[in-house]
């Protein structure tokens, strides 16, 4: 990136700032969230679960680097089991379509102290967290389903949507520990 920056500056290459390319941090005002912020909370999960069939302009990237939660619905990349892409592992539990309307709080998963603490979400956070949870869940389930249909022996793929990341206790890091 450094070499590119120097070369671009040297030849005076013009650039255009694109602030709607991706979504990641639900509290960030400089990402693509503005493309969905006008939707009511009750529509967020519906859009997230049907992301491929919308005519709406959306960012091209959902960056899975944050922890997303609404109610007890949770996604954190370090809680996704390493064996998620196996024939035996179930798919992720899908939130209800009205999750964005149903919960105006989040309950961080264990080992958060105090256990069960409800942390309030403002309306913007409520909509964005619901959208992120629903998009990520659907995308991972679609990818795992495709993999299982092509890699697993017939009748051996676990396609049950019951894996709840809020309850997964084993966490891992990028170093494999």
Backbone as numpy.savetxt, mean C-alpha at the origin, in Angstrom:
# Nx Ny Nz CAx CAy CAz Cx Cy Cz
23.28 9.13 -10.42 22.45 10.32 -10.42 23.33 11.57 -10.42
24.43 11.50 -9.70 25.33 12.65 -9.63 25.89 12.97 -11.02
26.33 11.92 -11.74 26.89 12.12 -13.08 25.83 12.71 -14.01
24.61 12.19 -13.91 23.53 12.73 -14.75 23.31 14.21 -14.45
23.26 14.55 -13.18 23.03 15.95 -12.78 24.10 16.87 -13.35
25.36 16.44 -13.27 26.45 17.25 -13.81 26.34 17.40 -15.33
26.08 16.27 -16.01 25.97 16.31 -17.47 24.78 17.18 -17.91
23.65 17.05 -17.24 22.46 17.84 -17.58 22.73 19.33 -17.37
23.42 19.67 -16.30 23.74 21.07 -16.03 24.72 21.60 -17.08
25.68 20.75 -17.45 26.69 21.15 -18.43 26.07 21.50 -19.78
25.09 20.72 -20.23 24.46 20.98 -21.54 23.18 21.81 -21.41
22.94 22.30 -20.21 21.77 23.14 -19.91 20.47 22.47 -20.34
20.35 21.21 -20.01 19.16 20.42 -20.34 17.98 20.90 -19.48
16.90 21.34 -20.12 15.75 21.81 -19.32 15.01 20.62 -18.69
14.45 20.87 -17.53 13.70 19.84 -16.81 12.34 20.39 -16.39
11.44 19.50 -16.15 10.13 19.89 -15.64 9.86 19.07 -14.38
9.47 19.75 -13.33 9.16 19.08 -12.07 7.79 18.42 -12.18
7.73 17.12 -11.88 6.46 16.40 -11.88 6.21 15.97 -10.44
5.18 16.52 -9.85 4.89 16.22 -8.44 3.82 15.14 -8.28
3.27 14.67 -9.37 2.20 13.68 -9.26 2.60 12.31 -9.79
3.89 12.05 -9.91 4.36 10.79 -10.45 4.08 9.62 -9.51
4.22 9.85 -8.21 4.07 8.74 -7.27 3.36 9.18 -5.99
2.94 8.17 -5.24 2.39 8.38 -3.91 3.17 7.49 -2.95
3.43 8.00 -1.76 4.17 7.24 -0.77 3.74 7.65 0.63
4.19 8.81 1.06 3.92 9.31 2.41 2.55 10.00 2.43
1.61 9.43 3.17 0.24 9.97 3.17 0.15 11.38 3.76
1.19 11.83 4.43 1.19 13.18 4.98 1.88 14.19 4.09
2.41 13.75 2.96 3.17 14.62 2.07 2.24 15.38 1.14
2.45 16.68 1.03 1.62 17.51 0.15 2.22 17.65 -1.24
3.43 17.11 -1.46 4.11 17.31 -2.74 4.14 16.03 -3.58
3.28 15.10 -3.31 3.22 13.86 -4.09 1.89 13.84 -4.86
1.58 12.73 -5.46 0.40 12.61 -6.30 -0.93 12.47 -5.59
-0.95 12.65 -4.30 -2.20 12.51 -3.54 -3.27 13.49 -4.01
-2.85 14.62 -4.53 -3.83 15.62 -4.96 -4.77 15.07 -6.04
-4.36 14.01 -6.74 -5.20 13.42 -7.78 -6.37 12.61 -7.23
-6.32 12.29 -5.93 -7.44 11.53 -5.34 -8.07 12.24 -4.15
-7.48 13.33 -3.70 -7.96 13.99 -2.49 -9.40 14.50 -2.59
-9.93 14.67 -3.79 -11.29 15.17 -3.93 -12.34 14.07 -3.79
-11.93 12.82 -3.75 -12.89 11.72 -3.61 -13.38 11.59 -2.17
-14.64 11.23 -1.98 -15.12 11.00 -0.61 -14.48 9.73 -0.03
-14.38 9.65 1.28 -13.75 8.52 1.96 -14.36 7.19 1.54
-15.67 7.17 1.32 -16.33 5.91 0.99 -15.93 5.36 -0.37
-15.32 6.18 -1.23 -14.91 5.76 -2.57 -13.44 5.32 -2.65
-12.67 5.60 -1.61 -11.23 5.35 -1.66 -10.88 3.88 -1.88
-11.47 3.01 -1.10 -11.13 1.60 -1.22 -11.67 1.03 -2.52
-12.83 1.46 -2.93 -13.40 1.01 -4.21 -12.43 1.34 -5.35
-11.89 2.55 -5.34 -10.91 2.94 -6.36 -9.63 2.11 -6.20
-9.18 1.96 -4.96 -7.95 1.21 -4.71 -8.05 -0.25 -5.11
-9.20 -0.86 -4.87 -9.38 -2.28 -5.20 -9.65 -2.50 -6.69
-10.02 -1.45 -7.40 -10.30 -1.56 -8.84 -9.42 -0.62 -9.64
-8.19 -0.51 -9.24 -7.26 0.48 -9.79 -7.07 0.34 -11.30
-7.18 -0.87 -11.82 -6.92 -1.09 -13.25 -8.11 -0.72 -14.13
-9.27 -0.54 -13.54 -10.46 -0.30 -14.37 -11.01 1.11 -14.23
-10.17 2.04 -13.82 -10.64 3.42 -13.66 -10.20 4.29 -14.83
-10.99 5.29 -15.13 -10.63 6.27 -16.15 -9.91 7.46 -15.52
-9.84 7.47 -14.21 -9.26 8.58 -13.46 -7.74 8.66 -13.68
-7.23 9.85 -13.79 -5.78 10.06 -13.88 -5.17 9.80 -12.51
-4.21 8.90 -12.46 -3.57 8.55 -11.20 -2.06 8.52 -11.37
-1.31 8.68 -10.27 0.14 8.53 -10.36 0.49 7.12 -10.82
1.62 6.99 -11.47 2.05 5.69 -11.98 2.70 4.79 -10.96
3.07 5.34 -9.79 3.82 4.56 -8.81 3.19 4.71 -7.42
2.96 3.57 -6.78 2.63 3.55 -5.35 3.85 2.94 -4.68
4.59 3.76 -3.96 5.84 3.32 -3.33 5.51 2.68 -1.98
5.84 1.42 -1.84 5.46 0.65 -0.65 6.44 0.81 0.51
7.03 1.96 0.67 8.09 2.11 1.67 7.58 2.55 3.04
6.34 2.96 3.14 5.79 3.45 4.41 5.01 2.34 5.12
4.57 2.66 6.32 3.59 1.81 7.02 2.25 2.50 6.83
1.27 1.74 6.40 -0.06 2.29 6.17 -1.03 1.59 7.10
-1.93 2.35 7.71 -2.91 1.72 8.60 -4.15 2.59 8.76
-5.27 1.88 8.87 -6.56 2.50 9.17 -7.35 1.45 9.92
-7.89 1.83 11.08 -8.50 0.82 11.96 -7.41 -0.18 12.31
-7.72 -1.47 12.15 -6.71 -2.51 12.35 -6.23 -3.07 11.02
-6.47 -2.36 9.95 -5.98 -2.77 8.63 -4.60 -2.16 8.47
-3.62 -2.99 8.14 -2.22 -2.58 8.20 -1.41 -3.15 7.05
-0.48 -2.35 6.53 0.55 -2.85 5.64 1.87 -2.23 6.06
2.85 -3.08 6.23 4.24 -2.68 6.47 5.11 -3.71 5.79
6.01 -3.27 4.93 6.78 -4.22 4.14 7.59 -5.19 5.00
7.98 -4.79 6.17 8.77 -5.67 7.04 7.92 -6.76 7.70
6.61 -6.62 7.61 5.72 -7.66 8.15 5.22 -8.63 7.09
5.47 -8.33 5.84 5.08 -9.25 4.78 6.00 -10.47 4.88
5.43 -11.66 5.14 6.27 -12.84 5.33 7.16 -13.11 4.12
8.37 -13.56 4.40 9.31 -13.86 3.32 8.78 -14.96 2.41
7.93 -15.81 2.95 7.39 -16.92 2.14 6.02 -16.58 1.55
5.74 -15.28 1.38 4.46 -14.87 0.82 4.22 -15.50 -0.55
5.26 -15.56 -1.37 5.12 -16.17 -2.70 5.49 -17.66 -2.64
4.68 -18.39 -1.91 4.77 -19.85 -1.91 3.36 -20.37 -2.14
3.28 -21.62 -2.51 1.96 -22.21 -2.79 1.11 -22.32 -1.52
1.75 -22.49 -0.37 1.03 -22.73 0.88 0.52 -21.46 1.54
1.21 -20.35 1.37 0.87 -19.12 2.09 -0.42 -18.52 1.55
-1.33 -18.09 2.42 -2.56 -17.45 1.95 -2.28 -16.04 1.41
-3.27 -15.50 0.74 -3.21 -14.13 0.24 -3.55 -13.17 1.38
-3.31 -11.89 1.15 -3.62 -10.87 2.16 -5.12 -10.70 2.34
-5.51 -10.47 3.57 -6.90 -10.16 3.90 -7.24 -8.82 3.26
-8.35 -8.76 2.52 -8.75 -7.50 1.88 -9.67 -6.70 2.79
-9.40 -5.41 2.92 -10.28 -4.58 3.75 -11.65 -4.44 3.12
-12.66 -4.12 3.93 -13.99 -3.91 3.36 -13.98 -2.66 2.48
-14.85 -2.63 1.48 -14.88 -1.47 0.56 -15.12 -0.14 1.25
-15.76 -0.15 2.41 -16.06 1.11 3.11 -15.04 1.43 4.21
-13.86 0.83 4.14 -12.86 1.04 5.19 -12.50 2.52 5.35
-12.51 3.27 4.27 -12.17 4.68 4.34 -13.22 5.53 5.03
-14.42 5.02 5.10 -15.52 5.73 5.73 -15.73 5.22 7.17
-15.41 3.97 7.37 -15.70 3.28 8.62 -14.79 3.68 9.78
-13.52 4.00 9.48 -12.55 4.25 10.54 -11.94 5.64 10.40
-11.96 6.40 11.49 -11.28 7.69 11.52 -10.13 7.63 12.52
-9.58 6.43 12.67 -8.46 6.19 13.58 -7.64 5.02 13.04
-6.46 4.88 13.63 -5.62 3.71 13.35 -5.20 3.11 14.68
-5.01 1.81 14.66 -4.52 1.09 15.84 -3.20 0.44 15.43
-2.07 1.01 15.84 -0.80 0.42 15.45 -0.68 -1.02 15.97
-0.08 -1.90 15.17 0.04 -3.30 15.58 1.08 -3.49 16.68
1.01 -4.64 17.37 2.05 -4.95 18.35 3.42 -4.92 17.69
4.43 -4.50 18.35 4.57 -4.30 19.79 4.30 -2.87 20.25
3.48 -2.10 19.52 3.18 -0.72 19.91 2.65 -0.67 21.34
3.12 0.31 22.07 2.66 0.54 23.45 1.92 1.86 23.50
0.83 1.98 24.19 0.07 0.89 24.82 -0.70 0.09 23.78
-0.86 -1.20 24.01 -1.58 -2.05 23.05 -3.01 -1.56 22.83
-3.46 -1.59 21.58 -4.83 -1.22 21.27 -5.11 0.27 21.23
-4.08 1.10 21.35 -4.29 2.54 21.36 -4.85 3.01 20.01
-5.95 3.75 20.07 -6.55 4.33 18.86 -5.95 5.71 18.64
-5.31 5.87 17.49 -4.73 7.17 17.14 -5.63 7.81 16.09
-6.10 9.03 16.34 -7.03 9.66 15.39 -6.38 9.98 14.05
-7.19 9.90 13.00 -6.78 10.29 11.65 -7.66 11.46 11.23
-7.06 12.47 10.62 -7.90 13.53 10.08 -8.50 13.03 8.77
-9.41 13.80 8.17 -10.12 13.33 6.98 -9.18 13.01 5.82
-8.16 13.82 5.64 -7.21 13.58 4.55 -6.45 12.27 4.79
-5.96 12.08 6.01 -5.24 10.85 6.33 -6.14 9.63 6.18
-7.36 9.77 6.61 -8.34 8.68 6.52 -8.51 8.22 5.07
-8.67 9.15 4.16 -8.85 8.82 2.74 -7.57 8.22 2.15
-6.45 8.85 2.44 -5.18 8.40 1.86 -4.74 7.03 2.39
-4.89 6.83 3.68 -4.51 5.53 4.27 -5.39 4.42 3.70
-6.69 4.69 3.55 -7.59 3.69 2.98 -7.19 3.36 1.55
-6.91 4.38 0.76 -6.51 4.15 -0.63 -5.23 3.31 -0.69
-4.22 3.69 0.10 -2.94 2.98 0.08 -3.11 1.52 0.48
-3.83 1.27 1.57 -4.05 -0.11 2.03 -4.75 -0.93 0.94
-5.75 -0.36 0.33 -6.52 -1.10 -0.67 -5.73 -1.35 -1.95
-4.98 -0.36 -2.42 -4.16 -0.54 -3.62 -3.08 -1.59 -3.37
-2.39 -1.47 -2.27 -1.29 -2.39 -1.99 -1.81 -3.81 -1.82
-2.89 -3.96 -1.07 -3.46 -5.30 -0.85 -3.87 -5.93 -2.17
-4.59 -5.19 -3.00 -5.05 -5.75 -4.27 -3.86 -6.08 -5.18
-2.89 -5.19 -5.25 -1.75 -5.41 -6.14 -0.93 -6.64 -5.72
-0.66 -6.76 -4.44 0.10 -7.92 -3.96 -0.69 -9.21 -4.14
-1.99 -9.16 -3.87 -2.82 -10.36 -4.06 -2.88 -10.75 -5.54
-3.00 -9.78 -6.43 -3.02 -10.08 -7.86 -1.71 -10.71 -8.31
-0.60 -10.15 -7.85 0.71 -10.69 -8.22 0.90 -12.10 -7.68
0.52 -12.31 -6.41 0.67 -13.64 -5.80 -0.26 -14.65 -6.47
-1.45 -14.24 -6.80 -2.39 -15.15 -7.48 -1.83 -15.57 -8.84
-1.33 -14.61 -9.60 -0.73 -14.92 -10.90 0.41 -15.92 -10.73
1.29 -15.63 -9.77 2.43 -16.52 -9.53 1.96 -17.92 -9.16
1.02 -18.01 -8.24 0.54 -19.32 -7.78 -0.12 -20.10 -8.91
-0.88 -19.42 -9.76 -1.55 -20.10 -10.87 -0.56 -20.68 -11.88
0.61 -20.09 -11.94 1.62 -20.56 -12.90 2.70 -21.43 -12.27
2.87 -21.38 -10.96 3.97 -22.10 -10.32 3.53 -23.27 -9.45
2.29 -23.27 -9.00 1.85 -24.31 -8.06 1.17 -25.47 -8.79
1.33 -26.62 -8.21 0.64 -27.80 -8.72 -0.87 -27.55 -8.64
-1.61 -28.04 -9.62 -3.05 -27.80 -9.66 -3.72 -28.21 -8.35
-4.52 -27.31 -7.80 -5.23 -27.58 -6.56 -4.41 -27.34 -5.30
-3.15 -26.95 -5.43 -2.27 -26.77 -4.27 -2.05 -25.30 -3.90
-2.54 -24.37 -4.70 -2.34 -22.95 -4.41 -3.33 -22.48 -3.36
-2.82 -21.88 -2.31 -3.68 -21.32 -1.26 -4.10 -19.92 -1.69
-5.36 -19.78 -2.12 -5.87 -18.49 -2.58 -6.82 -17.85 -1.57
-6.79 -18.35 -0.35 -7.62 -17.78 0.72 -7.06 -16.41 1.11
-7.94 -15.43 1.22 -7.53 -14.06 1.57 -7.68 -13.87 3.08
-6.74 -14.45 3.81 -6.86 -14.44 5.28 -5.61 -13.94 6.00
-4.53 -13.64 5.28 -3.29 -13.21 5.92 -3.43 -11.77 6.40
-3.41 -11.59 7.71 -3.62 -10.29 8.34 -2.27 -9.76 8.83
-1.70 -8.78 8.16 -0.37 -8.28 8.53 -0.38 -7.57 9.88
-1.52 -7.11 10.34 -1.59 -6.48 11.66 -1.21 -7.49 12.73
-1.56 -8.75 12.53 -1.32 -9.81 13.52 0.02 -10.53 13.35
0.70 -10.31 12.23 1.98 -10.97 12.01 3.00 -10.40 12.99
3.63 -11.27 13.77 4.58 -10.79 14.77 6.02 -10.79 14.28
6.33 -11.69 13.35 7.70 -11.78 12.85 7.96 -10.65 11.87
8.98 -9.85 12.17 9.37 -8.78 11.26 10.78 -9.08 10.77
11.13 -8.56 9.61 12.46 -8.76 9.08 13.01 -7.46 8.53
14.28 -7.43 8.31 14.94 -6.23 7.77 15.53 -6.57 6.42
16.06 -5.59 5.77 16.66 -5.80 4.44 17.92 -6.66 4.53
18.48 -6.81 5.72 19.67 -7.66 5.87 19.27 -9.12 6.07
17.96 -9.37 6.12 17.49 -10.75 6.25 17.26 -11.19 7.67
17.49 -10.34 8.62 17.26 -10.72 10.03 15.89 -10.37 10.50
